[in-house]
Coordinates of C-alpha atoms and ligand atoms in Angstrom, one line a residue:
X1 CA 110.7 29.7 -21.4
X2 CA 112.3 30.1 -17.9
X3 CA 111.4 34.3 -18.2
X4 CA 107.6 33.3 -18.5
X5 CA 107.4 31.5 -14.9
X6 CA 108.0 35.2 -13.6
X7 CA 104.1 35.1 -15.6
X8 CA 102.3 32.8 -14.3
X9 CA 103.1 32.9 -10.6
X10 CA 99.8 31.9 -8.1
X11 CA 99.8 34.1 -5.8
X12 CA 100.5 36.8 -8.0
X13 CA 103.6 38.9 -5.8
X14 CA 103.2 42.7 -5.4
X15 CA 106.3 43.5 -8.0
X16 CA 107.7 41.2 -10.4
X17 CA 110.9 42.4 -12.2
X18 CA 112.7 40.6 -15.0
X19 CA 116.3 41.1 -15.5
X20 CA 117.1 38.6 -17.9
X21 CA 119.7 36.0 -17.9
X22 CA 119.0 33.7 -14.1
X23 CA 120.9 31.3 -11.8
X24 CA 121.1 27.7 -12.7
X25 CA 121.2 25.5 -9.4
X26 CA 123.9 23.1 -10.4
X27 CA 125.7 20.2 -8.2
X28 CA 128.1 23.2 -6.9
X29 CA 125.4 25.1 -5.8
X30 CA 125.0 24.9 -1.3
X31 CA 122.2 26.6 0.6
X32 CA 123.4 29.3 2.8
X33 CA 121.8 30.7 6.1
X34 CA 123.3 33.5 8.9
X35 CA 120.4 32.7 11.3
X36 CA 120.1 29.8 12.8
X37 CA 116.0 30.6 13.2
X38 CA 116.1 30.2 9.5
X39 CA 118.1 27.0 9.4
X40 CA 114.2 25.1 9.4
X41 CA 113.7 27.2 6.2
X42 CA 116.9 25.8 4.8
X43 CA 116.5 22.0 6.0
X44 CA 112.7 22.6 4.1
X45 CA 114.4 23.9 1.1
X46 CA 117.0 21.4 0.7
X47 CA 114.8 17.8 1.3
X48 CA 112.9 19.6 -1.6
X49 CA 115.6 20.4 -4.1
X50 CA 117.5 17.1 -3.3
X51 CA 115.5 14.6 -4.8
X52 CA 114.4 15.9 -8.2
X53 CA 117.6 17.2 -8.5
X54 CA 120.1 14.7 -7.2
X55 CA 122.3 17.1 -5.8
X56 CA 123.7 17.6 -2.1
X57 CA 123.3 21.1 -2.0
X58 CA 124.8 21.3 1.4
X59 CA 123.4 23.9 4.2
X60 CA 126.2 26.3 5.1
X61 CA 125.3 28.4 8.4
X62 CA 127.1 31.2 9.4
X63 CA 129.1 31.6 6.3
X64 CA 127.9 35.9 6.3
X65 CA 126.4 36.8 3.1
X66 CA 125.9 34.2 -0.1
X67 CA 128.9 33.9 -2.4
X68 CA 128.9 32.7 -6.1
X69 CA 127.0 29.9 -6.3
X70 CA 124.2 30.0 -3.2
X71 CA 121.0 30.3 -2.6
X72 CA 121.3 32.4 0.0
X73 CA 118.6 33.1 2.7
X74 CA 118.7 35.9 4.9
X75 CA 116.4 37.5 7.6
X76 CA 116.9 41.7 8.4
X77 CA 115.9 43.7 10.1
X78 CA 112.3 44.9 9.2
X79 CA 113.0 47.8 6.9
X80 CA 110.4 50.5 6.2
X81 CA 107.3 49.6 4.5
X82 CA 108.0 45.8 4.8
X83 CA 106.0 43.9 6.2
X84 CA 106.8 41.1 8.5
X85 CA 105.4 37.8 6.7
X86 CA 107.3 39.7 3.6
X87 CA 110.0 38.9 1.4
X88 CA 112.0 39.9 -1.4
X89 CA 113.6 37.3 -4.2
X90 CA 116.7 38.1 -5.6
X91 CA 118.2 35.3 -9.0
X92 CA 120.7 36.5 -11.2
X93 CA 123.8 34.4 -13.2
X94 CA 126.2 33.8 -9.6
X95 CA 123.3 33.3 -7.3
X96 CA 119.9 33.3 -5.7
X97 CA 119.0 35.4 -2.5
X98 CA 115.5 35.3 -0.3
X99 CA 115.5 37.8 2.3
X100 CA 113.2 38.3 5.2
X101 CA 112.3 40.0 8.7
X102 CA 111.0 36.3 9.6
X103 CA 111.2 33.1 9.1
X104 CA 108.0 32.8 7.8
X105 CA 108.3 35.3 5.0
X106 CA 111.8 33.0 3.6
X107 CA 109.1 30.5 3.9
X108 CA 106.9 31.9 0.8
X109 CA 109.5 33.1 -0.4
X110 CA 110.9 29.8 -0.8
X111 CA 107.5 28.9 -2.2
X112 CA 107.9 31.5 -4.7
X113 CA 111.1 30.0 -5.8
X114 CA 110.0 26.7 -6.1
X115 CA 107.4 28.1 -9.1
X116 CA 110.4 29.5 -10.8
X117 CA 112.0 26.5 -11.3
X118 CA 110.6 24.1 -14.4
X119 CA 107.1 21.7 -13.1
X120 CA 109.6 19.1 -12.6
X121 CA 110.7 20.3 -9.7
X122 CA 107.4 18.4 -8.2
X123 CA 109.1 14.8 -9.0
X124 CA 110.5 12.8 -5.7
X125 CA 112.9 11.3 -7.9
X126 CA 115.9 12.3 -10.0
X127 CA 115.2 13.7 -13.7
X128 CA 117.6 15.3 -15.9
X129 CA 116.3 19.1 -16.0
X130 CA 118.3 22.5 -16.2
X131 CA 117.4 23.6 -12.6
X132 CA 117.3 27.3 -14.0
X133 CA 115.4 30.0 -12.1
X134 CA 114.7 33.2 -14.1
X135 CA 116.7 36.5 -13.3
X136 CA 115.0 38.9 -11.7
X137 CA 113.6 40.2 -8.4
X138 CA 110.7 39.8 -6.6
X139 CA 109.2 42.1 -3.4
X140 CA 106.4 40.5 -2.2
X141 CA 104.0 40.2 0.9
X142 CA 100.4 39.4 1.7
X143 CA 97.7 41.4 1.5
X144 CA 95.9 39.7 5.1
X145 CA 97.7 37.9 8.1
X146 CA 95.2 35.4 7.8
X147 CA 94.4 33.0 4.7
X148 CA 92.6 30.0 5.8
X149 CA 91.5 26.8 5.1
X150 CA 88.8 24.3 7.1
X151 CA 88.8 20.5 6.1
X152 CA 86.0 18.9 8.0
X153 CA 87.0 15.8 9.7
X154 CA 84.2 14.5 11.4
X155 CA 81.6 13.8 8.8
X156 CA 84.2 11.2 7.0
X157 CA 87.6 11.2 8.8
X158 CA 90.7 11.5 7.1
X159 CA 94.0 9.6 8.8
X160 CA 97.6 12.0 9.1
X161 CA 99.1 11.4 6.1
X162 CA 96.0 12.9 4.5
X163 CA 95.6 15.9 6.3
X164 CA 99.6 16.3 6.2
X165 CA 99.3 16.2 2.4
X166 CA 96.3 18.6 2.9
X167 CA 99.0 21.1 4.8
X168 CA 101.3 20.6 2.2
X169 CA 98.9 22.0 -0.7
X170 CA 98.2 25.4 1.9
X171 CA 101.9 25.7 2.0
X172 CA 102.1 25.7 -1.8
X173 CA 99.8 28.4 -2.3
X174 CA 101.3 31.1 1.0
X175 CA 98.0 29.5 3.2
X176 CA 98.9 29.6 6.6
X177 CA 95.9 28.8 9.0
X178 CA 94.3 25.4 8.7
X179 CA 90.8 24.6 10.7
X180 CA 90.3 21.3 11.8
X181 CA 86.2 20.9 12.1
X182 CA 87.2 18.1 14.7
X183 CA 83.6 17.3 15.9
X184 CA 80.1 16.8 14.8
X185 CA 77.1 14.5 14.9
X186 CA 78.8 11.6 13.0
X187 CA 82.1 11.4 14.7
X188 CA 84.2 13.1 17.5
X189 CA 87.5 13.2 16.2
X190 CA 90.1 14.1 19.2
X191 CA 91.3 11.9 22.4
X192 CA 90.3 13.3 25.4
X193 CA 91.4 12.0 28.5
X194 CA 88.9 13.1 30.6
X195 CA 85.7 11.7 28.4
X196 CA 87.5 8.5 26.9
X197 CA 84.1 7.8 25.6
X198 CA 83.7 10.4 23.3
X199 CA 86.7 8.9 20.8
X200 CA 85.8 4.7 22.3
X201 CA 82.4 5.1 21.0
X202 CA 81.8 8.6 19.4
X203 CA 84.6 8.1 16.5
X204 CA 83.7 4.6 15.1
X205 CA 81.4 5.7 12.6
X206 CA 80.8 7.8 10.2
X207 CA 78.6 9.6 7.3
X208 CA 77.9 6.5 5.6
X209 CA 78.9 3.8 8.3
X210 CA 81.7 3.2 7.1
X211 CA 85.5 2.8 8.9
X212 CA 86.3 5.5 11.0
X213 CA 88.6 7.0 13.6
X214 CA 90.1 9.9 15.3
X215 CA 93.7 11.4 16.3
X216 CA 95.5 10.6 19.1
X217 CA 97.2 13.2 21.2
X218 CA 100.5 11.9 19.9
X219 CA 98.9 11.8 16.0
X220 CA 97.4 15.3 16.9
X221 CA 100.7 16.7 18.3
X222 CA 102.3 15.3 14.4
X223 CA 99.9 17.4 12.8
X224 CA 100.7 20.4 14.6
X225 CA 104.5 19.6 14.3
X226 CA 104.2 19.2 10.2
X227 CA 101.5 22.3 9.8
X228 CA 104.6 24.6 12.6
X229 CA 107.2 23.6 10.3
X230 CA 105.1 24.7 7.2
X231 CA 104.0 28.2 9.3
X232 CA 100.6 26.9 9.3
X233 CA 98.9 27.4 12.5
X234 CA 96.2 24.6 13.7
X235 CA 92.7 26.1 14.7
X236 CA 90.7 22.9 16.4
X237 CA 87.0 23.5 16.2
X238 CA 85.2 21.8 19.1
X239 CA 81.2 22.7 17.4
X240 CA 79.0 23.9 20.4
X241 CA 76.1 23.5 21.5
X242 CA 75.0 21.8 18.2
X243 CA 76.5 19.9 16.1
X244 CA 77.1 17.6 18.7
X245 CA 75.6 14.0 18.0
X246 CA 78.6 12.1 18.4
X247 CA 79.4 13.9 22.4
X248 CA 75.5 12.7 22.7
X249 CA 75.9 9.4 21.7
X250 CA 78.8 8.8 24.2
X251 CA 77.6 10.3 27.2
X252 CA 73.9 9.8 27.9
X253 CA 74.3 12.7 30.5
X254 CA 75.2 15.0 28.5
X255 CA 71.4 14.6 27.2
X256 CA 68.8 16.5 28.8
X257 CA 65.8 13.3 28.8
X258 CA 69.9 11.5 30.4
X259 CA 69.3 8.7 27.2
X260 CA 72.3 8.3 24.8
X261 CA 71.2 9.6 21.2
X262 CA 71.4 7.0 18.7
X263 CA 74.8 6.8 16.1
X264 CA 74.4 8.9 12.9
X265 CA 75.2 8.3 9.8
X266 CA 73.3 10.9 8.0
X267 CA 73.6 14.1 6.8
X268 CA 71.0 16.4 8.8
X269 CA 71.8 19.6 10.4
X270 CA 70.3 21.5 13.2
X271 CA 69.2 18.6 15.2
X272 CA 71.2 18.0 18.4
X273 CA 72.2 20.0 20.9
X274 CA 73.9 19.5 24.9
X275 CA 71.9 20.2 27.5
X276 CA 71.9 23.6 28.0
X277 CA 70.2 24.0 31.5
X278 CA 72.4 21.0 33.1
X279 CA 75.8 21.5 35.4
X280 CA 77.2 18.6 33.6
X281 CA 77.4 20.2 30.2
X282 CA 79.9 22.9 31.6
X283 CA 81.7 20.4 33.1
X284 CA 82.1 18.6 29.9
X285 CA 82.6 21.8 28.0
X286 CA 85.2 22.8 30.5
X287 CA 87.2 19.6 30.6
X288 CA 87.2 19.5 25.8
X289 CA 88.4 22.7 26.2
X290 CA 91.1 22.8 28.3
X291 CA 92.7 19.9 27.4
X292 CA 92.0 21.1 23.4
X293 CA 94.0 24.4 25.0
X294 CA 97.0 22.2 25.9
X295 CA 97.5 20.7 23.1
X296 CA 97.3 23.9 20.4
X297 CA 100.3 25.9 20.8
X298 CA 98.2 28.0 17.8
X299 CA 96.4 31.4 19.6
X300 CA 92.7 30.3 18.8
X301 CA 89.8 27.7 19.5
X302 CA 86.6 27.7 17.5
X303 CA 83.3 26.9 19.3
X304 CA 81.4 26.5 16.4
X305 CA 77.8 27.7 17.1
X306 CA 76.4 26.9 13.8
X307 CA 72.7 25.5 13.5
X308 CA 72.0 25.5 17.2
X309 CA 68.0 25.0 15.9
X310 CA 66.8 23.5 18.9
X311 CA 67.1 25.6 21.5
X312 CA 65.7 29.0 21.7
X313 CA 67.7 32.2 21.4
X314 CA 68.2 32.5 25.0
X315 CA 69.4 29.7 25.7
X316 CA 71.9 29.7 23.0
X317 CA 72.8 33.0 24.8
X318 CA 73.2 31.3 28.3
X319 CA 75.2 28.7 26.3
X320 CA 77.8 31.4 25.2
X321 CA 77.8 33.3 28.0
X322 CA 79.5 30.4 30.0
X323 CA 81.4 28.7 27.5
X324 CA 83.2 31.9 25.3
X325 CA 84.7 33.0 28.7
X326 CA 85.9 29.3 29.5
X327 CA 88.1 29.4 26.2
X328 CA 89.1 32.6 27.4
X329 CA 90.4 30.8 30.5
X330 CA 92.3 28.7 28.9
X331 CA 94.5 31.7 27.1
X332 CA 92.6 31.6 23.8
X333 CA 91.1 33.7 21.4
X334 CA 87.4 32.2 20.3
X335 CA 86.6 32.2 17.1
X336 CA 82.9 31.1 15.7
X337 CA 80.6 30.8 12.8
X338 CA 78.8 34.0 12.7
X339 CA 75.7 33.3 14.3
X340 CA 78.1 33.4 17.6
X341 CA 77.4 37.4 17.6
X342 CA 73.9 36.9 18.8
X343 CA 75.2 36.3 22.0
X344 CA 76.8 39.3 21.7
X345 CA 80.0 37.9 23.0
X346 CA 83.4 39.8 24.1
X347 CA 84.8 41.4 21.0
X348 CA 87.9 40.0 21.1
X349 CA 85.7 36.9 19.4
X350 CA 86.2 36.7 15.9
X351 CA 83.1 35.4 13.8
X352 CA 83.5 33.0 11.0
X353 CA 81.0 34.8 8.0
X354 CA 79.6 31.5 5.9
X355 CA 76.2 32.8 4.3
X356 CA 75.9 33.5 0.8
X357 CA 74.5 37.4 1.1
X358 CA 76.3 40.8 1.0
X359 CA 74.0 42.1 3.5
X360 CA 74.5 40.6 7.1
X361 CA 73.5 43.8 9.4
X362 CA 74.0 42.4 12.6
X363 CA 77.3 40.8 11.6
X364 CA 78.2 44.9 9.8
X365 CA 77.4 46.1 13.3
X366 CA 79.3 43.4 15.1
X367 CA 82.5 44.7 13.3
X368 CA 81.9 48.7 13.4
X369 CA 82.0 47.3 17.2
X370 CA 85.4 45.9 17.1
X371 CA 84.9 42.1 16.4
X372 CA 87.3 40.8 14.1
X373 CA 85.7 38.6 11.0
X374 CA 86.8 35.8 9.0
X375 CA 85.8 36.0 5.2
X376 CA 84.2 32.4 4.4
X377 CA 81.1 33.4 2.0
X378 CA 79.3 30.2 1.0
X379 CA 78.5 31.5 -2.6
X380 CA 82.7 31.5 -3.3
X381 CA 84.3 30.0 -0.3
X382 CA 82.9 26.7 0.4
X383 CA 85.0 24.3 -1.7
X384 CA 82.2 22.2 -1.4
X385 CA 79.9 23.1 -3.5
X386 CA 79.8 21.7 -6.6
X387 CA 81.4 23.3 -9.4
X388 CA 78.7 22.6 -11.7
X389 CA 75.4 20.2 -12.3
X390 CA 77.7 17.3 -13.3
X391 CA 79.8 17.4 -10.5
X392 CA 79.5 14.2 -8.4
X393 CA 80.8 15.4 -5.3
X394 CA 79.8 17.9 -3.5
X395 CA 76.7 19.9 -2.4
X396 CA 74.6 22.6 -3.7
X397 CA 72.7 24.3 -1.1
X398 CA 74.8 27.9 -1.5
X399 CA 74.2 27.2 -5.3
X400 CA 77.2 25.8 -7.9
X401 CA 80.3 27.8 -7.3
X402 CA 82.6 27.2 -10.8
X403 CA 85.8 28.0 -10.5
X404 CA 85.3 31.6 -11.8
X405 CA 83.0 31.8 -9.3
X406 CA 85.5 31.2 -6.3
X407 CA 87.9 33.9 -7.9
X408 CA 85.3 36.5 -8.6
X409 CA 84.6 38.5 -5.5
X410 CA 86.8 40.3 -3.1
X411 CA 86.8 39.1 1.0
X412 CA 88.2 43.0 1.6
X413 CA 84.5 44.8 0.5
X414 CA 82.1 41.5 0.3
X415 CA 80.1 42.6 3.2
X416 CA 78.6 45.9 3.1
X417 CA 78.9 48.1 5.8
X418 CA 82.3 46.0 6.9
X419 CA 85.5 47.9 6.2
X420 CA 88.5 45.8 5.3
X421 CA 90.4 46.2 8.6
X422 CA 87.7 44.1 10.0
X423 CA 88.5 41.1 7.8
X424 CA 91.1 38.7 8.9
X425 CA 91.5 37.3 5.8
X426 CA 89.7 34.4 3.9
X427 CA 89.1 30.9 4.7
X428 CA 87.9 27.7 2.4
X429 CA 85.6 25.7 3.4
X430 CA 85.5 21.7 2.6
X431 CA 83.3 19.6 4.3
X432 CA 83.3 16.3 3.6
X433 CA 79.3 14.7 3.4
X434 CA 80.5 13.5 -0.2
X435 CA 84.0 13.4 0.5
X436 CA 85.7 9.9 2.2
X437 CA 89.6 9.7 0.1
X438 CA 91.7 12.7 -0.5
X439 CA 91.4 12.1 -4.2
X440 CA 87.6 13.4 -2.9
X441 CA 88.9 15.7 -1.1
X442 CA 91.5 17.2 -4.4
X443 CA 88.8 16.8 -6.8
X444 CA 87.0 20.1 -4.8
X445 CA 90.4 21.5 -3.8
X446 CA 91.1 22.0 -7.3
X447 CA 91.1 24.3 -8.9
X448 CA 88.7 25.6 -6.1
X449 CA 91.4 26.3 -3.8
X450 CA 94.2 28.4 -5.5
X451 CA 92.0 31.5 -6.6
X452 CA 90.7 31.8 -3.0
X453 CA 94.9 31.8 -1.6
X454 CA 95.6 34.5 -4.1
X455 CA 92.9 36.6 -2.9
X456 CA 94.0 36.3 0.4
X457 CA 97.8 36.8 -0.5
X458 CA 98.0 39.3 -3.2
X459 CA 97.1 43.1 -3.9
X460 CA 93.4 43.7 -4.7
X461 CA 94.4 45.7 -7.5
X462 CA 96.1 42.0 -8.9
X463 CA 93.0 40.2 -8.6
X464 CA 90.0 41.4 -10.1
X465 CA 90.8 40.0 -14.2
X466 CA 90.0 36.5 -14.1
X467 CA 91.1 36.6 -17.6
X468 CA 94.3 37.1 -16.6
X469 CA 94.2 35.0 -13.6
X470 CA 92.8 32.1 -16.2
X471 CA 96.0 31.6 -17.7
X472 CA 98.3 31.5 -14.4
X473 CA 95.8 29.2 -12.8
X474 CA 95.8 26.9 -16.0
X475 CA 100.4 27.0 -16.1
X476 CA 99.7 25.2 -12.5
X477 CA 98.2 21.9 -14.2
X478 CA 102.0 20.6 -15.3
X479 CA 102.6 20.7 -11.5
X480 CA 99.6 19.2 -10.4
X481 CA 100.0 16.5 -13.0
X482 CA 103.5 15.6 -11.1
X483 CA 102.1 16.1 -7.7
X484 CA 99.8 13.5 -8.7
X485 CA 96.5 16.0 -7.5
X486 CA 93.0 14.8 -9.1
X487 CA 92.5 17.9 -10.2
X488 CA 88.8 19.0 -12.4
X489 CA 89.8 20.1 -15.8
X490 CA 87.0 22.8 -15.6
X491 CA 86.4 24.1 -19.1
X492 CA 86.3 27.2 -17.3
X493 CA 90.2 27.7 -18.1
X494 CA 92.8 27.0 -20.6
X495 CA 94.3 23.6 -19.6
X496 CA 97.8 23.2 -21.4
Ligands
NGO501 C1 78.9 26.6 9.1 C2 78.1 25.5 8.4 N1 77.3 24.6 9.0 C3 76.8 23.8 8.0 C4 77.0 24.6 6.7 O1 78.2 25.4 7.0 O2 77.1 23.9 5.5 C5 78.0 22.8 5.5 C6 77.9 22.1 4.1 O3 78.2 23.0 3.1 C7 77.5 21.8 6.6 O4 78.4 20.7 6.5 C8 77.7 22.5 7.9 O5 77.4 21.6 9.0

């Protein structure tokens, strides 16, 4: 029934009411917005609606509050208690209404509306459906700023229409930060001008050997155009000092014995690192991260710092001591994995928690000292891991992580010692050793993805019954099959 998608929404909104009879978008019905900053919200809304539907539904600006007939969205004036990436959801028989303080809240809330119309909402072409949304009203608004995900890039690339379809499933589930893992040992994945070398020769292979790549300025600046107009905000990761194979194969400076490092297509970790005692390597570091600076309009860069095995502690801290404050420079906020905070770095840098534990002392005192922390536990977070001994795909080293698995714990309290205002909010994980097609890629996604975007979306007190949860997670598989997403029918839940 058209009442029971007020049921089964993912992420679950903070209030749900139900008020009975709902609007029915029809070939009379036309979009209306007052603002013109929500008129991207609007143009969003109606390429959606227009093709399943095969109506115009025409955007009216500046036509004051909706009439009969509209789907209305509005933007006010924050009123108390809301909260700014808010917004409230409004159907009954004459019309619909999504009101907001910003653009990005009629964003989700536009999200939210497209769950309460019927799964067939998710076909490109016409079908003949009652477009009815149920009556009622919804307030809603996330429970952190932050809800990420990371799709690693390097180890197999993945061209723009892949990672734009990748922005487009964050969008569907309220995600609103994606991290681009843009270098490693098997591939350097972004042009830079400055060290041409590091895309002619460090991006034409791959885990595997097989055909590779790496974005353009021009295909980067696309990505970063599709993810703004989705409010998803691009965080490049440029991995430092390790991780960096791909750098050493192009540039036999950047070596310390000065002799390019031979192309990988394995899988190690830990073994490569730039050359920390040489001038060179801060001019090279210098150079990727300004130019990385001018291209992200986004507020962060991510230095990685994972793995660095082959240099001693204080080195690594040398390392960081030059290069946190370069990104600095360059007007943005560093973020890396957590090992980053044994360089005890400014605290303005926010560290990237990946290990499976509870207990991460240094990383609890890191935070009781004002560094911010990203929730990315490899035991729940890491899409990668596979969701069970059969699984193909995938890895194992955190252990299997089912589905329940990526639901049951809560990134607010999973460190001890770490109060919740010192979480950012959760991000997934999906590297891609296994992965090379974004059928790969779907077959981790989901239903990995979804329980770790309502964690990061809804109350806490909404998300601790999986057996509740089961049932809204399973009512998305009639929109997945539509979508077309190669989704794992885990047993774990009650497929339709
Ligand atoms: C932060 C981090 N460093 C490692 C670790 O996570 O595991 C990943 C695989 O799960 C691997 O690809 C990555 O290089």
């Amino acid at each position: 029934t058209d009442a029971a998608r007020l049921e089964t929404l993912v992420p679950v909104p903070v209030d749900v009411t139900s008020t009975g009879r709902g609007y029915t978008i029809t070939d009379a019905t036309t979009i209306t917005v007052e603002d013109a900053t929500a008129e991207g919200v609007a143009e969003y809304l109606a390429e959606f609606l227009r093709a399943p539907t095969g109506y115009d539904l025409p955007i009216k600006t500046h036509q004051g509050r909706g009439g009969r007939d509209t789907i209305s969205l509005q933007l006010s004036e924050p009123s108390s208690g809301d909260h700014e990436q808010g917004y409230r959801l409004r159907s009954n028989p004459s019309g619909l209404t999504i009101r907001a303080n910003e653009p990005a809240g009629l964003f989700a809330g536009v999200q939210t509306l497209r769950q309460l119309l019927p799964p067939a909402i998710e076909h490109d072409t016409e079908q003949s459906t009652e477009w009815t949304v149920p009556g009622g009203h919804i307030r809603d608004y996330p429970r952190f700023d932050y809800r990420g995900a990371h799709l690693d890039v390097a180890r197999h690339f993945f061209d723009v229409e892949t990672v734009k379809q990748f922005i487009d499933y964050l969008a569907q589930y309220k995600v609103n930060h994606l991290h681009l893992h843009l270098t490693d040992d098997q591939g350097w994945r972004i042009e830079i001008d400055s060290w041409p070398n590091l895309t002619d020769e460090g991006a034409d292979s791959e885990v595997g050997g097989g055909p590779s790549g790496y974005y353009t300025k021009e295909e980067y600046a696309e990505l970063i155009e599709y993810a703004q107009r989705r409010y998803v905000t691009i965080i490049p990761e440029i991995d430092l000092p390790g991780h960096t194979g791909a750098a050493l194969e192009s540039y036999a400076e950047l070596n310390c014995d000065g002799t390019k490092r031979e192309e990988d297509t394995g899988t190690n970790v830990g073994d490569t690192t730039l050359c920390i005692d040489k001038d060179v390597t801060y001019e090279f570091v210098d150079d990727v991260i300004r130019e990385v600076a001018e291209m992200t309009p986004g507020p962060y860069i991510h230095i990685g710092g994972d793995e660095a095995h082959v240099v001693s502690d204080s080195e690594y801290n040398t390392f960081m001591d030059r290069v946190v404050p370069i990104v600095q420079k360059y007007g943005k906020r560093p973020i890396g994995w957590h090992q980053i905070l044994d360089a005890e770095p400014p605290s303005e840098t926010i560290a990237q928690y990946w290990y499976t534990g509870h207990d991460a002392p240094d990383v609890a005192e890191a935070a009781q000292n004002g560094h911010d922390l990203i929730a990315s536990p490899a035991s729940h977070a890491y899409m990668d891991m596979k969701y069970n001994e059969d699984t193909e795909l995938g890895l194992d080293w955190a252990g299997l992580t089912s589905v329940k698995d990526a639901y049951d714990w809560d990134p607010g309290s999973f460190l001890n010692g770490v109060d919740e205002s010192a979480i950012m909010g959760p991000e997934t994980a999906l590297w891609s050793e296994t992965l090379e097609t974004l059928e790969d890629i779907e077959f981790m996604f989901f239903p990995h993805f979804p329980p770790v975007a309502e964690l990061g979306w809804s109350p806490a007190a909404k998300t601790d019954e999986w057996d509740e949860f089961e049932h809204r997670l399973a009512a998305q598989a009639s929109r997945w099959e539509i979508q077309g997403v190669n989704y794992y029918q885990t047993p774990q839940v009650p497929w339709p």
